[in-house]
Every structure is written in structure tokens, then in C-alpha cells.
């Protein structure tokens, strides 16, 4: 397994693979890898001869007040895990390699980024789309793998590729959870024991929301209120950023559940902001 740190070397590596006519599967990450990340790597390995993973804690997707400096890192541990999965190369560039001092170009998906996390993190998705577009240009993959844990991110990247006529196939992958249902996240490491125990309520409330809908409730505010009451019962909860019921594709709020939807939550436990979601399919025919 190669560890590549420069754009030039990464492009050269990909060029050689492409010349051999074999597909490249790409898994972009910010590192501190867990089973969620590795599930994407395994899916990529199933579908592509060569898998490239990137590890880059992208500063442009963090606001100045956010946890860029505290973001956990473990290059050695990550490399060992990826080697075991049969990854061909890890791209680990420095910040300066990606954003030289005179850097000034950004790409933005305008509508899909307005709701959910875009409300409280208005510059976040601009950073995400910019880095993903740059990584796609550098790595030149045939397929790229994204977790539905970051559902809005997956939809935004899918849209960017469609709008900009990129040929990369975006492959969404299911959320990987701990035994108790908590979605795996690098940020879980920052939770105290008590906070970690309380976070179980996120998945439980999402399952409850889904259950209520499948039992016939269609009024979004009633469903959201039930979920907020559940989450609000936890002592270590600091703040609910949002509990939203949105169209699965446009991610716009829905007052009534009259189609396939996503229930999405963002919540602070202590200083840690966690997100989670669940798809609710009421119309299987329209589940494209
Ligand atoms: P990150 O390192 O947090 O930027 O995540 C890199 C990729 O892994 C993104 O596509 C995430 O959606 C995905 N991912 C993170 N956590 C999970 C999880 N628990 N299950 C599935 N995918 C995940």
C-alpha cells in the first residue's frame, strides 16, 4: 500500500491505473477510521480493482468556531486498518498542498445546502463540495463511496456531479451503528461516558418517528414533537439543533408525510454535535 502526500504523485498513480483500463474506487475521509468508514472501503473493494482512500481534515468545511483543532487524528492506526482492507493507496496531503496561500476558488450547490445542517453551518457544504471536487480531479475515480450517515452531504455531492457533468458514480452506503444503535462517528470519542449513554436516544427517537409514520401519522409537527420530547428527556442534552422531516431528494421541509422522507436530527451532547437520520419509505414505487 502506497502512502501518497503530493497532488502530483497522486495524479501519476491514478493515471497509471487508468491506463491499465481498471476502475478506481475512491473513499474520501477525514481519518480516525472506524467500521463505518471501513464499510465504504469494503464496498469499494467489491466493485473496483483499485481502491484509493484519502485522509484530509478539510479546514474549509469548518467554521472558525468549530472543532477543527480538536478533530481526532491517528494516521498510523488508520494506515494499518486500510492496509488490512487491501487499499492500494492512501492520499494524505498537507493543507498547503490542497490550499496554497493564494487559493481562491470554491464550488457551491445552492439549494440542497440551505436546509438541515446548512442552516447552522452556512459555509460547511461549500467547503465539502470544494474539497470533493478537488479530490475527484486529483484521484480521477470511476466510483466514489459516501455514507448515508451524512445524508445531506451525499445528496449535495450527487447533485454537484450531475450539475457539473462529472462521470464519477456516487455510491451511497448504509449507516453503520454500534450495538446499541448509536451511529459510528469519529466525534463520539469526545463524549463523556454519561453523554455517550444518552446519545442512544437519537436512534431510538428516529425509530419511533418511523414507527409512528408507518402506523399512519402524517402530521410532521406531531412526529417531530414526539421525537423532541424523547431527546429532551436526556440530562446531558445541551441543545437540539434540528429535528426535521424532509423530502428524500430535495431535502425541503414537509408539513405532511405524503411521500418518501428522511427524518434527520442534529443535537449537541455537551460540546459534541451529533447527526443521525432514517429514511422512511411509504411509497416503494417512487424510491428511485
Ligand atoms: P468523515 O471521515 O466523517 O468525513 O466520513 C467519511 C465518510 O465516511 C463519509 O462518506 C461518511 O458519511 C462516512 N461515514 C462516517 N460515519 C459513518 C457511519 N457510521 N456509517 C456509514 N458511513 C459513515
PDB file of C-alpha atoms and ligand atoms in Angstrom:
ATOM      1  CA  UNK A   1       0.000   0.000   0.000  1.00  0.00           C
ATOM      2  CA  UNK A   2       1.313   3.386  -1.052  1.00  0.00           C
ATOM      3  CA  UNK A   3       1.133   6.487   1.111  1.00  0.00           C
ATOM      4  CA  UNK A   4       0.975   9.494  -1.165  1.00  0.00           C
ATOM      5  CA  UNK A   5       1.346  13.070   0.065  1.00  0.00           C
ATOM      6  CA  UNK A   6       1.553  15.210  -3.076  1.00  0.00           C
ATOM      7  CA  UNK A   7      -1.031  16.041  -5.740  1.00  0.00           C
ATOM      8  CA  UNK A   8       1.466  15.300  -8.487  1.00  0.00           C
ATOM      9  CA  UNK A   9       2.255  11.805  -7.217  1.00  0.00           C
ATOM     10  CA  UNK A  10      -1.437  11.017  -6.675  1.00  0.00           C
ATOM     11  CA  UNK A  11      -2.298  12.073 -10.242  1.00  0.00           C
ATOM     12  CA  UNK A  12       0.572   9.999 -11.589  1.00  0.00           C
ATOM     13  CA  UNK A  13      -0.568   6.923  -9.603  1.00  0.00           C
ATOM     14  CA  UNK A  14      -4.164   7.223 -10.886  1.00  0.00           C
ATOM     15  CA  UNK A  15      -3.024   7.841 -14.452  1.00  0.00           C
ATOM     16  CA  UNK A  16      -1.126   4.549 -14.476  1.00  0.00           C
ATOM     17  CA  UNK A  17      -4.124   2.625 -13.111  1.00  0.00           C
ATOM     18  CA  UNK A  18      -6.459   4.210 -15.658  1.00  0.00           C
ATOM     19  CA  UNK A  19      -4.053   3.377 -18.488  1.00  0.00           C
ATOM     20  CA  UNK A  20      -4.302  -0.260 -17.485  1.00  0.00           C
ATOM     21  CA  UNK A  21      -8.084   0.037 -18.058  1.00  0.00           C
ATOM     22  CA  UNK A  22      -9.014  -0.831 -14.471  1.00  0.00           C
ATOM     23  CA  UNK A  23     -11.547   1.113 -12.386  1.00  0.00           C
ATOM     24  CA  UNK A  24     -10.656   3.152  -9.316  1.00  0.00           C
ATOM     25  CA  UNK A  25     -12.969   3.223  -6.291  1.00  0.00           C
ATOM     26  CA  UNK A  26     -12.460   6.210  -4.015  1.00  0.00           C
ATOM     27  CA  UNK A  27     -13.346   6.715  -0.349  1.00  0.00           C
ATOM     28  CA  UNK A  28     -12.716  10.259   0.919  1.00  0.00           C
ATOM     29  CA  UNK A  29     -12.444  10.578   4.715  1.00  0.00           C
ATOM     30  CA  UNK A  30     -11.159  12.840   7.456  1.00  0.00           C
ATOM     31  CA  UNK A  31      -9.454   9.901   9.169  1.00  0.00           C
ATOM     32  CA  UNK A  32      -9.740   8.423  12.666  1.00  0.00           C
ATOM     33  CA  UNK A  33     -11.312   5.497  10.890  1.00  0.00           C
ATOM     34  CA  UNK A  34     -13.985   3.238  12.337  1.00  0.00           C
ATOM     35  CA  UNK A  35     -16.180   0.432  10.988  1.00  0.00           C
ATOM     36  CA  UNK A  36     -18.414   2.996   9.234  1.00  0.00           C
ATOM     37  CA  UNK A  37     -15.507   4.168   7.082  1.00  0.00           C
ATOM     38  CA  UNK A  38     -14.286   0.614   6.568  1.00  0.00           C
ATOM     39  CA  UNK A  39     -17.723  -0.461   5.312  1.00  0.00           C
ATOM     40  CA  UNK A  40     -17.289   2.046   2.467  1.00  0.00           C
ATOM     41  CA  UNK A  41     -13.812   0.718   1.755  1.00  0.00           C
ATOM     42  CA  UNK A  42     -15.151  -2.860   1.622  1.00  0.00           C
ATOM     43  CA  UNK A  43     -17.949  -1.873  -0.753  1.00  0.00           C
ATOM     44  CA  UNK A  44     -15.395  -0.059  -2.938  1.00  0.00           C
ATOM     45  CA  UNK A  45     -13.158  -3.136  -2.914  1.00  0.00           C
ATOM     46  CA  UNK A  46     -16.058  -5.337  -4.040  1.00  0.00           C
ATOM     47  CA  UNK A  47     -16.729  -3.113  -7.043  1.00  0.00           C
ATOM     48  CA  UNK A  48     -13.271  -1.900  -8.113  1.00  0.00           C
ATOM     49  CA  UNK A  49      -9.887  -3.403  -8.724  1.00  0.00           C
ATOM     50  CA  UNK A  50      -8.108  -0.491  -7.104  1.00  0.00           C
ATOM     51  CA  UNK A  51      -9.269   1.405  -4.015  1.00  0.00           C
ATOM     52  CA  UNK A  52      -7.866   4.782  -3.028  1.00  0.00           C
ATOM     53  CA  UNK A  53      -8.735   6.383   0.322  1.00  0.00           C
ATOM     54  CA  UNK A  54      -7.943   9.961   1.257  1.00  0.00           C
ATOM     55  CA  UNK A  55      -7.378  11.267   4.749  1.00  0.00           C
ATOM     56  CA  UNK A  56      -7.664  15.035   4.941  1.00  0.00           C
ATOM     57  CA  UNK A  57      -9.208  17.103   7.723  1.00  0.00           C
ATOM     58  CA  UNK A  58     -10.541  19.773   5.419  1.00  0.00           C
ATOM     59  CA  UNK A  59     -10.296  23.236   7.023  1.00  0.00           C
ATOM     60  CA  UNK A  60     -12.719  24.919   4.592  1.00  0.00           C
ATOM     61  CA  UNK A  61     -15.669  22.880   5.891  1.00  0.00           C
ATOM     62  CA  UNK A  62     -15.136  24.012   9.488  1.00  0.00           C
ATOM     63  CA  UNK A  63     -16.274  27.466  10.658  1.00  0.00           C
ATOM     64  CA  UNK A  64     -13.738  29.359  12.851  1.00  0.00           C
ATOM     65  CA  UNK A  65     -15.804  28.484  15.958  1.00  0.00           C
ATOM     66  CA  UNK A  66     -15.920  24.749  15.173  1.00  0.00           C
ATOM     67  CA  UNK A  67     -13.790  21.783  16.235  1.00  0.00           C
ATOM     68  CA  UNK A  68     -11.078  21.701  13.525  1.00  0.00           C
ATOM     69  CA  UNK A  69      -8.205  21.670  16.047  1.00  0.00           C
ATOM     70  CA  UNK A  70      -9.867  19.060  18.257  1.00  0.00           C
ATOM     71  CA  UNK A  71     -10.711  16.761  15.348  1.00  0.00           C
ATOM     72  CA  UNK A  72      -9.165  13.375  16.280  1.00  0.00           C
ATOM     73  CA  UNK A  73      -6.249  12.074  14.208  1.00  0.00           C
ATOM     74  CA  UNK A  74      -4.440   8.724  14.033  1.00  0.00           C
ATOM     75  CA  UNK A  75      -2.513   8.306  10.795  1.00  0.00           C
ATOM     76  CA  UNK A  76      -0.653   5.201  11.952  1.00  0.00           C
ATOM     77  CA  UNK A  77      -3.777   3.368  13.137  1.00  0.00           C
ATOM     78  CA  UNK A  78      -5.696   4.400  10.006  1.00  0.00           C
ATOM     79  CA  UNK A  79      -2.925   3.180   7.685  1.00  0.00           C
ATOM     80  CA  UNK A  80      -2.839  -0.218   9.411  1.00  0.00           C
ATOM     81  CA  UNK A  81      -6.623  -0.595   9.058  1.00  0.00           C
ATOM     82  CA  UNK A  82      -6.594   0.370   5.375  1.00  0.00           C
ATOM     83  CA  UNK A  83      -3.683  -1.933   4.595  1.00  0.00           C
ATOM     84  CA  UNK A  84      -5.648  -4.825   6.059  1.00  0.00           C
ATOM     85  CA  UNK A  85      -8.590  -3.988   3.770  1.00  0.00           C
ATOM     86  CA  UNK A  86      -6.368  -4.162   0.694  1.00  0.00           C
ATOM     87  CA  UNK A  87      -6.417  -0.456  -0.162  1.00  0.00           C
ATOM     88  CA  UNK A  88      -3.911   0.337  -2.930  1.00  0.00           C
ATOM     89  CA  UNK A  89      -3.064   3.896  -1.905  1.00  0.00           C
ATOM     90  CA  UNK A  90      -3.863   6.453   0.787  1.00  0.00           C
ATOM     91  CA  UNK A  91      -3.716  10.090  -0.205  1.00  0.00           C
ATOM     92  CA  UNK A  92      -2.710  12.192   2.809  1.00  0.00           C
ATOM     93  CA  UNK A  93      -1.933  15.699   1.585  1.00  0.00           C
ATOM     94  CA  UNK A  94      -0.898  18.652   3.769  1.00  0.00           C
ATOM     95  CA  UNK A  95      -3.215  21.670   3.969  1.00  0.00           C
ATOM     96  CA  UNK A  96      -0.755  23.690   1.892  1.00  0.00           C
ATOM     97  CA  UNK A  97      -0.717  21.043  -0.828  1.00  0.00           C
ATOM     98  CA  UNK A  98      -4.500  21.427  -1.240  1.00  0.00           C
ATOM     99  CA  UNK A  99      -4.908  25.107  -0.407  1.00  0.00           C
ATOM    100  CA  UNK A 100      -1.751  27.077  -1.263  1.00  0.00           C
ATOM    101  CA  UNK A 101      -1.624  30.589   0.234  1.00  0.00           C
ATOM    102  CA  UNK A 102      -3.193  32.273  -2.809  1.00  0.00           C
ATOM    103  CA  UNK A 103      -6.104  29.774  -3.060  1.00  0.00           C
ATOM    104  CA  UNK A 104      -9.407  31.445  -4.040  1.00  0.00           C
ATOM    105  CA  UNK A 105     -11.748  29.070  -5.895  1.00  0.00           C
ATOM    106  CA  UNK A 106     -14.860  27.443  -4.408  1.00  0.00           C
ATOM    107  CA  UNK A 107     -17.768  25.434  -5.757  1.00  0.00           C
ATOM    108  CA  UNK A 108     -21.253  25.657  -4.307  1.00  0.00           C
ATOM    109  CA  UNK A 109     -24.509  23.718  -4.611  1.00  0.00           C
ATOM    110  CA  UNK A 110     -27.025  26.446  -3.872  1.00  0.00           C
ATOM    111  CA  UNK A 111     -30.392  24.874  -2.923  1.00  0.00           C
ATOM    112  CA  UNK A 112     -29.742  21.480  -1.329  1.00  0.00           C
ATOM    113  CA  UNK A 113     -27.395  23.155   1.153  1.00  0.00           C
ATOM    114  CA  UNK A 114     -29.989  25.578   2.555  1.00  0.00           C
ATOM    115  CA  UNK A 115     -31.840  23.314   4.980  1.00  0.00           C
ATOM    116  CA  UNK A 116     -30.744  20.938   7.795  1.00  0.00           C
ATOM    117  CA  UNK A 117     -27.018  21.331   8.593  1.00  0.00           C
ATOM    118  CA  UNK A 118     -26.741  24.218   6.122  1.00  0.00           C
ATOM    119  CA  UNK A 119     -28.847  26.396   8.449  1.00  0.00           C
ATOM    120  CA  UNK A 120     -26.477  26.293  11.391  1.00  0.00           C
ATOM    121  CA  UNK A 121     -23.321  25.648   9.329  1.00  0.00           C
ATOM    122  CA  UNK A 122     -23.758  28.079   6.398  1.00  0.00           C
ATOM    123  CA  UNK A 123     -20.238  27.674   4.964  1.00  0.00           C
ATOM    124  CA  UNK A 124     -19.862  23.936   5.610  1.00  0.00           C
ATOM    125  CA  UNK A 125     -21.087  22.453   2.337  1.00  0.00           C
ATOM    126  CA  UNK A 126     -19.144  24.935   0.221  1.00  0.00           C
ATOM    127  CA  UNK A 127     -16.034  23.503   1.874  1.00  0.00           C
ATOM    128  CA  UNK A 128     -17.236  19.927   1.325  1.00  0.00           C
ATOM    129  CA  UNK A 129     -18.045  20.347  -2.369  1.00  0.00           C
ATOM    130  CA  UNK A 130     -14.805  22.225  -2.997  1.00  0.00           C
ATOM    131  CA  UNK A 131     -12.623  19.537  -1.436  1.00  0.00           C
ATOM    132  CA  UNK A 132     -14.549  16.659  -3.016  1.00  0.00           C
ATOM    133  CA  UNK A 133     -14.327  18.250  -6.453  1.00  0.00           C
ATOM    134  CA  UNK A 134     -10.596  18.795  -5.992  1.00  0.00           C
ATOM    135  CA  UNK A 135     -10.100  15.213  -4.791  1.00  0.00           C
ATOM    136  CA  UNK A 136     -12.098  13.893  -7.757  1.00  0.00           C
ATOM    137  CA  UNK A 137      -9.851  15.881 -10.109  1.00  0.00           C
ATOM    138  CA  UNK A 138      -6.724  14.562  -8.410  1.00  0.00           C
ATOM    139  CA  UNK A 139      -7.736  10.909  -7.882  1.00  0.00           C
ATOM    140  CA  UNK A 140      -9.913  10.591 -11.015  1.00  0.00           C
ATOM    141  CA  UNK A 141     -12.100   7.752  -9.662  1.00  0.00           C
ATOM    142  CA  UNK A 142     -14.780   5.797 -11.515  1.00  0.00           C
ATOM    143  CA  UNK A 143     -16.862   5.384  -8.360  1.00  0.00           C
ATOM    144  CA  UNK A 144     -16.861   7.239  -5.034  1.00  0.00           C
ATOM    145  CA  UNK A 145     -18.394   5.960  -1.803  1.00  0.00           C
ATOM    146  CA  UNK A 146     -20.268   8.105   0.721  1.00  0.00           C
ATOM    147  CA  UNK A 147     -22.074   7.152   3.926  1.00  0.00           C
ATOM    148  CA  UNK A 148     -25.760   7.955   4.414  1.00  0.00           C
ATOM    149  CA  UNK A 149     -24.756   8.965   7.936  1.00  0.00           C
ATOM    150  CA  UNK A 150     -24.020  12.340   6.286  1.00  0.00           C
ATOM    151  CA  UNK A 151     -27.150  12.164   4.167  1.00  0.00           C
ATOM    152  CA  UNK A 152     -27.202  15.805   3.099  1.00  0.00           C
ATOM    153  CA  UNK A 153     -23.541  15.580   2.101  1.00  0.00           C
ATOM    154  CA  UNK A 154     -24.301  12.560  -0.102  1.00  0.00           C
ATOM    155  CA  UNK A 155     -27.192  14.352  -1.829  1.00  0.00           C
ATOM    156  CA  UNK A 156     -25.150  17.554  -2.288  1.00  0.00           C
ATOM    157  CA  UNK A 157     -22.241  15.678  -3.872  1.00  0.00           C
ATOM    158  CA  UNK A 158     -24.578  13.669  -6.079  1.00  0.00           C
ATOM    159  CA  UNK A 159     -26.065  16.983  -7.276  1.00  0.00           C
ATOM    160  CA  UNK A 160     -22.673  18.597  -7.836  1.00  0.00           C
ATOM    161  CA  UNK A 161     -21.623  15.684 -10.053  1.00  0.00           C
ATOM    162  CA  UNK A 162     -24.850  15.803 -12.043  1.00  0.00           C
ATOM    163  CA  UNK A 163     -24.756  19.594 -12.447  1.00  0.00           C
ATOM    164  CA  UNK A 164     -21.083  19.697 -13.440  1.00  0.00           C
ATOM    165  CA  UNK A 165     -21.289  16.644 -15.749  1.00  0.00           C
ATOM    166  CA  UNK A 166     -18.855  14.575 -13.727  1.00  0.00           C
ATOM    167  CA  UNK A 167     -18.742  10.917 -14.717  1.00  0.00           C
ATOM    168  CA  UNK A 168     -17.948   9.683 -11.205  1.00  0.00           C
ATOM    169  CA  UNK A 169     -20.661   7.319  -9.934  1.00  0.00           C
ATOM    170  CA  UNK A 170     -21.688   8.271  -6.411  1.00  0.00           C
ATOM    171  CA  UNK A 171     -22.435   5.176  -4.327  1.00  0.00           C
ATOM    172  CA  UNK A 172     -24.402   5.762  -1.104  1.00  0.00           C
ATOM    173  CA  UNK A 173     -23.713   3.283   1.722  1.00  0.00           C
ATOM    174  CA  UNK A 174     -25.861   2.403   4.778  1.00  0.00           C
ATOM    175  CA  UNK A 175     -25.197   3.863   8.235  1.00  0.00           C
ATOM    176  CA  UNK A 176     -23.067   1.579  10.413  1.00  0.00           C
ATOM    177  CA  UNK A 177     -24.122   1.599  14.064  1.00  0.00           C
ATOM    178  CA  UNK A 178     -22.727   0.459  17.388  1.00  0.00           C
ATOM    179  CA  UNK A 179     -24.520  -2.464  19.079  1.00  0.00           C
ATOM    180  CA  UNK A 180     -26.776  -0.040  20.984  1.00  0.00           C
ATOM    181  CA  UNK A 181     -27.824   1.751  17.789  1.00  0.00           C
ATOM    182  CA  UNK A 182     -25.603   4.836  18.046  1.00  0.00           C
ATOM    183  CA  UNK A 183     -24.247   5.815  14.626  1.00  0.00           C
ATOM    184  CA  UNK A 184     -20.479   5.406  14.493  1.00  0.00           C
ATOM    185  CA  UNK A 185     -18.693   8.743  14.319  1.00  0.00           C
ATOM    186  CA  UNK A 186     -15.144   9.935  14.905  1.00  0.00           C
ATOM    187  CA  UNK A 187     -16.664  12.599  17.173  1.00  0.00           C
ATOM    188  CA  UNK A 188     -18.132  10.001  19.602  1.00  0.00           C
ATOM    189  CA  UNK A 189     -14.647   9.827  21.136  1.00  0.00           C
ATOM    190  CA  UNK A 190     -15.205  13.270  22.691  1.00  0.00           C
ATOM    191  CA  UNK A 191     -18.343  12.182  24.585  1.00  0.00           C
ATOM    192  CA  UNK A 192     -18.165  11.512  28.326  1.00  0.00           C
ATOM    193  CA  UNK A 193     -19.446   8.138  29.483  1.00  0.00           C
ATOM    194  CA  UNK A 194     -22.752   9.686  30.568  1.00  0.00           C
ATOM    195  CA  UNK A 195     -23.179  11.620  27.328  1.00  0.00           C
ATOM    196  CA  UNK A 196     -22.390   8.520  25.287  1.00  0.00           C
ATOM    197  CA  UNK A 197     -25.101   6.592  27.153  1.00  0.00           C
ATOM    198  CA  UNK A 198     -27.642   9.361  26.491  1.00  0.00           C
ATOM    199  CA  UNK A 199     -26.910   9.516  22.753  1.00  0.00           C
ATOM    200  CA  UNK A 200     -28.787   6.216  22.325  1.00  0.00           C
ATOM    201  CA  UNK A 201     -31.915   8.371  22.328  1.00  0.00           C
ATOM    202  CA  UNK A 202     -31.108   9.716  18.850  1.00  0.00           C
ATOM    203  CA  UNK A 203     -31.540   6.396  17.092  1.00  0.00           C
ATOM    204  CA  UNK A 204     -34.432   5.437  19.383  1.00  0.00           C
ATOM    205  CA  UNK A 205     -36.265   8.666  18.549  1.00  0.00           C
ATOM    206  CA  UNK A 206     -35.660   8.159  14.812  1.00  0.00           C
ATOM    207  CA  UNK A 207     -37.035   4.624  15.022  1.00  0.00           C
ATOM    208  CA  UNK A 208     -40.019   5.945  16.976  1.00  0.00           C
ATOM    209  CA  UNK A 209     -40.658   8.635  14.338  1.00  0.00           C
ATOM    210  CA  UNK A 210     -40.552   5.990  11.607  1.00  0.00           C
ATOM    211  CA  UNK A 211     -42.875   3.710  13.571  1.00  0.00           C
ATOM    212  CA  UNK A 212     -45.447   6.490  14.088  1.00  0.00           C
ATOM    213  CA  UNK A 213     -45.429   7.255  10.365  1.00  0.00           C
ATOM    214  CA  UNK A 214     -45.764   3.619   9.349  1.00  0.00           C
ATOM    215  CA  UNK A 215     -48.712   3.404  11.766  1.00  0.00           C
ATOM    216  CA  UNK A 216     -50.436   6.181   9.840  1.00  0.00           C
ATOM    217  CA  UNK A 217     -49.462   9.545  11.376  1.00  0.00           C
ATOM    218  CA  UNK A 218     -48.846  12.136   8.639  1.00  0.00           C
ATOM    219  CA  UNK A 219     -48.566  15.408  10.557  1.00  0.00           C
ATOM    220  CA  UNK A 220     -44.864  16.309  10.678  1.00  0.00           C
ATOM    221  CA  UNK A 221     -45.067  18.650  13.675  1.00  0.00           C
ATOM    222  CA  UNK A 222     -46.690  15.944  15.808  1.00  0.00           C
ATOM    223  CA  UNK A 223     -43.989  13.445  14.885  1.00  0.00           C
ATOM    224  CA  UNK A 224     -41.223  15.998  15.440  1.00  0.00           C
ATOM    225  CA  UNK A 225     -42.679  16.982  18.836  1.00  0.00           C
ATOM    226  CA  UNK A 226     -42.773  13.349  19.992  1.00  0.00           C
ATOM    227  CA  UNK A 227     -39.128  12.958  18.990  1.00  0.00           C
ATOM    228  CA  UNK A 228     -38.089  16.242  20.639  1.00  0.00           C
ATOM    229  CA  UNK A 229     -39.761  15.154  23.880  1.00  0.00           C
ATOM    230  CA  UNK A 230     -37.822  11.899  23.830  1.00  0.00           C
ATOM    231  CA  UNK A 231     -34.470  13.579  23.107  1.00  0.00           C
ATOM    232  CA  UNK A 232     -35.210  16.356  25.617  1.00  0.00           C
ATOM    233  CA  UNK A 233     -35.607  13.807  28.421  1.00  0.00           C
ATOM    234  CA  UNK A 234     -31.847  13.163  28.471  1.00  0.00           C
ATOM    235  CA  UNK A 235     -29.892  15.027  31.153  1.00  0.00           C
ATOM    236  CA  UNK A 236     -26.685  15.570  29.178  1.00  0.00           C
ATOM    237  CA  UNK A 237     -28.521  17.033  26.168  1.00  0.00           C
ATOM    238  CA  UNK A 238     -27.233  20.568  25.614  1.00  0.00           C
ATOM    239  CA  UNK A 239     -29.216  21.686  22.597  1.00  0.00           C
ATOM    240  CA  UNK A 240     -31.345  20.358  19.779  1.00  0.00           C
ATOM    241  CA  UNK A 241     -30.157  21.971  16.551  1.00  0.00           C
ATOM    242  CA  UNK A 242     -32.940  20.423  14.483  1.00  0.00           C
ATOM    243  CA  UNK A 243     -35.350  17.540  14.185  1.00  0.00           C
ATOM    244  CA  UNK A 244     -36.666  17.686  10.616  1.00  0.00           C
ATOM    245  CA  UNK A 245     -38.872  15.779   8.245  1.00  0.00           C
ATOM    246  CA  UNK A 246     -37.774  16.431   4.679  1.00  0.00           C
ATOM    247  CA  UNK A 247     -38.272  15.207   1.137  1.00  0.00           C
ATOM    248  CA  UNK A 248     -35.774  12.421   0.469  1.00  0.00           C
ATOM    249  CA  UNK A 249     -34.409  14.139  -2.640  1.00  0.00           C
ATOM    250  CA  UNK A 250     -34.887  17.913  -2.302  1.00  0.00           C
ATOM    251  CA  UNK A 251     -34.305  17.877   1.494  1.00  0.00           C
ATOM    252  CA  UNK A 252     -37.021  20.519   1.854  1.00  0.00           C
ATOM    253  CA  UNK A 253     -39.229  20.528   4.973  1.00  0.00           C
ATOM    254  CA  UNK A 254     -42.575  18.778   4.670  1.00  0.00           C
ATOM    255  CA  UNK A 255     -45.622  19.638   6.793  1.00  0.00           C
ATOM    256  CA  UNK A 256     -47.246  16.362   5.795  1.00  0.00           C
ATOM    257  CA  UNK A 257     -45.691  12.998   5.104  1.00  0.00           C
ATOM    258  CA  UNK A 258     -47.165  12.358   1.679  1.00  0.00           C
ATOM    259  CA  UNK A 259     -44.092  10.777   0.068  1.00  0.00           C
ATOM    260  CA  UNK A 260     -40.799   9.068   0.894  1.00  0.00           C
ATOM    261  CA  UNK A 261     -38.998  11.093   3.522  1.00  0.00           C
ATOM    262  CA  UNK A 262     -35.914  11.469   5.626  1.00  0.00           C
ATOM    263  CA  UNK A 263     -36.116  12.191   9.328  1.00  0.00           C
ATOM    264  CA  UNK A 264     -32.887  13.957  10.264  1.00  0.00           C
ATOM    265  CA  UNK A 265     -31.583  15.154  13.634  1.00  0.00           C
ATOM    266  CA  UNK A 266     -28.653  17.259  14.813  1.00  0.00           C
ATOM    267  CA  UNK A 267     -28.114  17.530  18.538  1.00  0.00           C
ATOM    268  CA  UNK A 268     -25.441  18.700  20.953  1.00  0.00           C
ATOM    269  CA  UNK A 269     -24.461  16.426  23.833  1.00  0.00           C
ATOM    270  CA  UNK A 270     -22.018  18.506  25.855  1.00  0.00           C
ATOM    271  CA  UNK A 271     -19.764  20.150  23.276  1.00  0.00           C
ATOM    272  CA  UNK A 272     -20.236  17.425  20.688  1.00  0.00           C
ATOM    273  CA  UNK A 273     -22.592  17.960  17.764  1.00  0.00           C
ATOM    274  CA  UNK A 274     -24.017  14.671  16.505  1.00  0.00           C
ATOM    275  CA  UNK A 275     -26.150  13.972  13.448  1.00  0.00           C
ATOM    276  CA  UNK A 276     -28.235  10.965  12.536  1.00  0.00           C
ATOM    277  CA  UNK A 277     -31.133  10.127  10.235  1.00  0.00           C
ATOM    278  CA  UNK A 278     -33.515   7.472   9.000  1.00  0.00           C
ATOM    279  CA  UNK A 279     -35.252   7.006   5.655  1.00  0.00           C
ATOM    280  CA  UNK A 280     -38.983   6.281   5.719  1.00  0.00           C
ATOM    281  CA  UNK A 281     -40.278   4.722   2.515  1.00  0.00           C
ATOM    282  CA  UNK A 282     -44.060   4.909   2.293  1.00  0.00           C
ATOM    283  CA  UNK A 283     -44.124   4.649  -1.490  1.00  0.00           C
ATOM    284  CA  UNK A 284     -41.769   1.926  -2.700  1.00  0.00           C
ATOM    285  CA  UNK A 285     -42.623   2.646  -6.348  1.00  0.00           C
ATOM    286  CA  UNK A 286     -41.159   6.140  -6.113  1.00  0.00           C
ATOM    287  CA  UNK A 287     -37.987   5.133  -4.316  1.00  0.00           C
ATOM    288  CA  UNK A 288     -35.573   5.830  -7.176  1.00  0.00           C
TER     289      UNK A 288
HETATM  290  P1  LIG B   1     -15.716  11.559   7.686  1.00  0.00           P
HETATM  291  O1  LIG B   1     -14.372  10.975   7.958  1.00  0.00           O
HETATM  292  O2  LIG B   1     -16.535  11.774   8.910  1.00  0.00           O
HETATM  293  O3  LIG B   1     -15.663  12.754   6.764  1.00  0.00           O
HETATM  294  O4  LIG B   1     -16.504  10.441   6.879  1.00  0.00           O
HETATM  295  C1  LIG B   1     -16.006   9.905   5.685  1.00  0.00           C
HETATM  296  C2  LIG B   1     -17.078   9.074   5.028  1.00  0.00           C
HETATM  297  O5  LIG B   1     -17.469   8.016   5.915  1.00  0.00           O
HETATM  298  C3  LIG B   1     -18.353   9.882   4.725  1.00  0.00           C
HETATM  299  O6  LIG B   1     -18.872   9.461   3.470  1.00  0.00           O
HETATM  300  C4  LIG B   1     -19.268   9.498   5.858  1.00  0.00           C
HETATM  301  O7  LIG B   1     -20.633   9.610   5.538  1.00  0.00           O
HETATM  302  C5  LIG B   1     -18.877   8.044   6.070  1.00  0.00           C
HETATM  303  N1  LIG B   1     -19.266   7.612   7.417  1.00  0.00           N
HETATM  304  C6  LIG B   1     -18.910   8.167   8.596  1.00  0.00           C
HETATM  305  N2  LIG B   1     -19.509   7.517   9.615  1.00  0.00           N
HETATM  306  C7  LIG B   1     -20.267   6.538   9.061  1.00  0.00           C
HETATM  307  C8  LIG B   1     -21.135   5.523   9.575  1.00  0.00           C
HETATM  308  N3  LIG B   1     -21.359   5.393  10.873  1.00  0.00           N
HETATM  309  N4  LIG B   1     -21.734   4.694   8.687  1.00  0.00           N
HETATM  310  C9  LIG B   1     -21.540   4.818   7.360  1.00  0.00           C
HETATM  311  N5  LIG B   1     -20.727   5.746   6.815  1.00  0.00           N
HETATM  312  C10 LIG B   1     -20.103   6.585   7.644  1.00  0.00           C
END
